[in-house]
Amino acid sequence: MGKVAFNIIVNDPVHEVMNFGSDNKTRSWMKAVIDSREFQRLRRISQLGLASYVFPGATHSRFCHSLGAAYLARQVVEHLIEQECDRSLKNKIRKYRKEVIAAALLHDVGHGPFSHSFENVLKDLTGFKNAPLHEEWSAAIISAKKSSISASLLAENIDVNTVSHIISKESSSDMPRFLKQIVSSQLDVDRMDYLVRDSHFSGTAIGKIDLQYLINSLTVIKHDPKNPLTLGLNYKGVKTYESYVIARQLMNRTIYFHRKVKVLEYMIERLIRFIVEEMKHLRQNGEIKPFIPEYLIAMGTLLTRAKGLPNKHARTRFIESNLDAYVQMTEDSIWSLVSVLARVKSQNKKLKYASEIASSILSRKVSHNYRVEKGKESVIKEKLEAKGMKVDVDYAIVELKSTMYKSSDDNVFVVGTDGRLQEVTNHSEIISSLRDKAESETVLVVLNPKKALTIKGAVERISAIIDERLSA
């Protein structure tokens, strides 16, 4: 009697039963990758940063999101194989099936603490250039010779370079463009999963969309011979795609760019930036030094020696040299450091200032903030400067901008009832009218609490003066 093949099943609060099939080779490489130290680290990287300070249930991790993205990638691949009539194309999809699922599983393995906030820390360091992005860290973690992920993929003849290139968006030899778009595009499984997952855990309903209908509406768009194949929709999927892009925009406005969430994230960014900039002095403090993650020390050292990483070669060397330190850093280690900073007693003005920010974050004391009406940013900035207020010292102006559908080389095409290929904007008045139109909100964050009332008064008076001029 032969062995019974059991399905690979993962229970999930969003997709319920995630079935990865019964193939033992798939079971082997997925289990090895998921159980690796690098992937398990994602349990301690939150999906939504500090959004849980506003939406208490939003404590889910990049770990569960990555599993969900892999599950959806498998569904998309299986659907495309089933509906494709061209045998050679069908075989090509089968050829790269494992690489696509692996890339979806590993697309966030290089994320730093607090979602995208950690990248903003380095990007906004004074004079610093070209900090590595999470995609570069992901590619490096996957490709590193000593990485257990790399070993697990190679053991099952999965092309490690192809997987890392999908994530880093570098060109790879033979993989068709439409397969890469399953992982990263305006139709990718990353967005599909995080919309429904973030909606579920935040307790909102606006991100819920009909994923199964959308997936079953996907098709390979066959342009003329001079253009590559792309991932697109049949005409039945247009309305579902409308709900998809609208849901994403509403999630941006309601959760991702929620004013209080962004202010809290700005506070943690500012605190970590202070740690990097003042690394030399912080390491002289015996109470703080043991809690500083090695990677932040590396960043502090780099900042004292140079003003960034001038080119790709320099970034690659920095990543290779600090890969272990980066993988060891999770939100646990940052929270430990924040807790220590909050209780430090010091007469040093800078350290006292950092301690106040850390205490405010831990006790959810959100910095004073005001919505700035569109077009009034420069006037307010001039007035505050005239009052002696310094930007990035006393206040900061943060712009929250999002676009529902962007025109790019990644446009979504639709196969019409007559077989004609047209961009989705030709099938949807909603998407056509809102394409490339950014919705934005500007927030003024008070950095110096002692000047909060003065700043508030200036903002209110300027708004009133401009409103009077407009109505005159």
mmCIF file with all atom_site columns, N, CA and C in Angstrom, residues 142-164:
data_model
loop_
_atom_site.group_PDB
_atom_site.id
_atom_site.type_symbol
_atom_site.label_atom_id
_atom_site.label_alt_id
_atom_site.label_comp_id
_atom_site.label_asym_id
_atom_site.label_entity_id
_atom_site.label_seq_id
_atom_site.pdbx_PDB_ins_code
_atom_site.Cartn_x
_atom_site.Cartn_y
_atom_site.Cartn_z
_atom_site.occupancy
_atom_site.B_iso_or_equiv
_atom_site.pdbx_formal_charge
_atom_site.auth_seq_id
_atom_site.auth_comp_id
_atom_site.auth_asym_id
_atom_site.auth_atom_id
_atom_site.pdbx_PDB_model_num
ATOM 1  N N  . ILE A 1 142 ? 18.281 36.357 0.908   1.00 0.00 ? 142 ILE A N  1
ATOM 2  C CA . ILE A 1 142 ? 17.979 35.164 0.107   1.00 0.00 ? 142 ILE A CA 1
ATOM 3  C C  . ILE A 1 142 ? 19.236 34.621 -0.568  1.00 0.00 ? 142 ILE A C  1
ATOM 4  N N  . SER A 1 143 ? 20.092 35.521 -1.057  1.00 0.00 ? 143 SER A N  1
ATOM 5  C CA . SER A 1 143 ? 21.245 35.111 -1.869  1.00 0.00 ? 143 SER A CA 1
ATOM 6  C C  . SER A 1 143 ? 22.490 34.754 -1.071  1.00 0.00 ? 143 SER A C  1
ATOM 7  N N  . ALA A 1 144 ? 22.569 35.193 0.178   1.00 0.00 ? 144 ALA A N  1
ATOM 8  C CA . ALA A 1 144 ? 23.794 34.978 0.964   1.00 0.00 ? 144 ALA A CA 1
ATOM 9  C C  . ALA A 1 144 ? 24.161 33.492 1.041   1.00 0.00 ? 144 ALA A C  1
ATOM 10 N N  . LYS A 1 145 ? 25.421 33.189 0.810   1.00 0.00 ? 145 LYS A N  1
ATOM 11 C CA . LYS A 1 145 ? 25.862 31.791 0.786   1.00 0.00 ? 145 LYS A CA 1
ATOM 12 C C  . LYS A 1 145 ? 25.633 31.093 2.121   1.00 0.00 ? 145 LYS A C  1
ATOM 13 N N  . LYS A 1 146 ? 25.778 31.820 3.215   1.00 0.00 ? 146 LYS A N  1
ATOM 14 C CA . LYS A 1 146 ? 25.606 31.210 4.530   1.00 0.00 ? 146 LYS A CA 1
ATOM 15 C C  . LYS A 1 146 ? 24.154 31.242 5.007   1.00 0.00 ? 146 LYS A C  1
ATOM 16 N N  . SER A 1 147 ? 23.269 31.757 4.161   1.00 0.00 ? 147 SER A N  1
ATOM 17 C CA . SER A 1 147 ? 21.857 31.836 4.529   1.00 0.00 ? 147 SER A CA 1
ATOM 18 C C  . SER A 1 147 ? 21.209 30.460 4.456   1.00 0.00 ? 147 SER A C  1
ATOM 19 N N  . SER A 1 148 ? 20.459 30.108 5.496   1.00 0.00 ? 148 SER A N  1
ATOM 20 C CA . SER A 1 148 ? 19.753 28.829 5.478   1.00 0.00 ? 148 SER A CA 1
ATOM 21 C C  . SER A 1 148 ? 18.614 28.851 4.459   1.00 0.00 ? 148 SER A C  1
ATOM 22 N N  . ILE A 1 149 ? 18.126 30.045 4.133   1.00 0.00 ? 149 ILE A N  1
ATOM 23 C CA . ILE A 1 149 ? 17.101 30.170 3.099   1.00 0.00 ? 149 ILE A CA 1
ATOM 24 C C  . ILE A 1 149 ? 17.680 29.770 1.747   1.00 0.00 ? 149 ILE A C  1
ATOM 25 N N  . SER A 1 150 ? 18.848 30.300 1.434   1.00 0.00 ? 150 SER A N  1
ATOM 26 C CA . SER A 1 150 ? 19.507 29.968 0.174   1.00 0.00 ? 150 SER A CA 1
ATOM 27 C C  . SER A 1 150 ? 19.743 28.471 0.051   1.00 0.00 ? 150 SER A C  1
ATOM 28 N N  . ALA A 1 151 ? 20.233 27.859 1.123   1.00 0.00 ? 151 ALA A N  1
ATOM 29 C CA . ALA A 1 151 ? 20.499 26.413 1.114   1.00 0.00 ? 151 ALA A CA 1
ATOM 30 C C  . ALA A 1 151 ? 19.218 25.613 0.889   1.00 0.00 ? 151 ALA A C  1
ATOM 31 N N  . SER A 1 152 ? 18.130 26.056 1.520   1.00 0.00 ? 152 SER A N  1
ATOM 32 C CA . SER A 1 152 ? 16.853 25.342 1.399   1.00 0.00 ? 152 SER A CA 1
ATOM 33 C C  . SER A 1 152 ? 16.314 25.421 -0.027  1.00 0.00 ? 152 SER A C  1
ATOM 34 N N  . LEU A 1 153 ? 16.448 26.583 -0.664  1.00 0.00 ? 153 LEU A N  1
ATOM 35 C CA . LEU A 1 153 ? 15.976 26.750 -2.031  1.00 0.00 ? 153 LEU A CA 1
ATOM 36 C C  . LEU A 1 153 ? 16.819 25.931 -3.007  1.00 0.00 ? 153 LEU A C  1
ATOM 37 N N  . LEU A 1 154 ? 18.132 25.987 -2.840  1.00 0.00 ? 154 LEU A N  1
ATOM 38 C CA . LEU A 1 154 ? 19.032 25.249 -3.733  1.00 0.00 ? 154 LEU A CA 1
ATOM 39 C C  . LEU A 1 154 ? 18.824 23.745 -3.630  1.00 0.00 ? 154 LEU A C  1
ATOM 40 N N  . ALA A 1 155 ? 18.471 23.283 -2.434  1.00 0.00 ? 155 ALA A N  1
ATOM 41 C CA . ALA A 1 155 ? 18.264 21.847 -2.225  1.00 0.00 ? 155 ALA A CA 1
ATOM 42 C C  . ALA A 1 155 ? 17.107 21.324 -3.069  1.00 0.00 ? 155 ALA A C  1
ATOM 43 N N  . GLU A 1 156 ? 16.178 22.200 -3.433  1.00 0.00 ? 156 GLU A N  1
ATOM 44 C CA . GLU A 1 156 ? 15.043 21.791 -4.262  1.00 0.00 ? 156 GLU A CA 1
ATOM 45 C C  . GLU A 1 156 ? 15.136 22.356 -5.675  1.00 0.00 ? 156 GLU A C  1
ATOM 46 N N  . ASN A 1 157 ? 16.379 22.733 -6.078  1.00 0.00 ? 157 ASN A N  1
ATOM 47 C CA . ASN A 1 157 ? 16.639 23.242 -7.429  1.00 0.00 ? 157 ASN A CA 1
ATOM 48 C C  . ASN A 1 157 ? 15.821 24.484 -7.772  1.00 0.00 ? 157 ASN A C  1
ATOM 49 N N  . ILE A 1 158 ? 15.582 25.309 -6.767  1.00 0.00 ? 158 ILE A N  1
ATOM 50 C CA . ILE A 1 158 ? 14.916 26.600 -6.994  1.00 0.00 ? 158 ILE A CA 1
ATOM 51 C C  . ILE A 1 158 ? 15.998 27.635 -7.253  1.00 0.00 ? 158 ILE A C  1
ATOM 52 N N  . ASP A 1 159 ? 15.875 28.377 -8.331  1.00 0.00 ? 159 ASP A N  1
ATOM 53 C CA . ASP A 1 159 ? 16.899 29.347 -8.733  1.00 0.00 ? 159 ASP A CA 1
ATOM 54 C C  . ASP A 1 159 ? 16.897 30.547 -7.775  1.00 0.00 ? 159 ASP A C  1
ATOM 55 N N  . VAL A 1 160 ? 17.898 30.593 -6.936  1.00 0.00 ? 160 VAL A N  1
ATOM 56 C CA . VAL A 1 160 ? 17.988 31.641 -5.913  1.00 0.00 ? 160 VAL A CA 1
ATOM 57 C C  . VAL A 1 160 ? 18.117 33.016 -6.542  1.00 0.00 ? 160 VAL A C  1
ATOM 58 N N  . ASN A 1 161 ? 18.905 33.139 -7.595  1.00 0.00 ? 161 ASN A N  1
ATOM 59 C CA . ASN A 1 161 ? 19.091 34.437 -8.255  1.00 0.00 ? 161 ASN A CA 1
ATOM 60 C C  . ASN A 1 161 ? 17.782 34.959 -8.842  1.00 0.00 ? 161 ASN A C  1
ATOM 61 N N  . THR A 1 162 ? 17.013 34.052 -9.433  1.00 0.00 ? 162 THR A N  1
ATOM 62 C CA . THR A 1 162 ? 15.725 34.459 -10.001 1.00 0.00 ? 162 THR A CA 1
ATOM 63 C C  . THR A 1 162 ? 14.794 34.969 -8.906  1.00 0.00 ? 162 THR A C  1
ATOM 64 N N  . VAL A 1 163 ? 14.749 34.270 -7.787  1.00 0.00 ? 163 VAL A N  1
ATOM 65 C CA . VAL A 1 163 ? 13.899 34.681 -6.671  1.00 0.00 ? 163 VAL A CA 1
ATOM 66 C C  . VAL A 1 163 ? 14.302 36.065 -6.161  1.00 0.00 ? 163 VAL A C  1
ATOM 67 N N  . SER A 1 164 ? 15.594 36.257 -5.953  1.00 0.00 ? 164 SER A N  1
ATOM 68 C CA . SER A 1 164 ? 16.064 37.549 -5.426  1.00 0.00 ? 164 SER A CA 1
ATOM 69 C C  . SER A 1 164 ? 15.860 38.667 -6.441  1.00 0.00 ? 164 SER A C  1
#
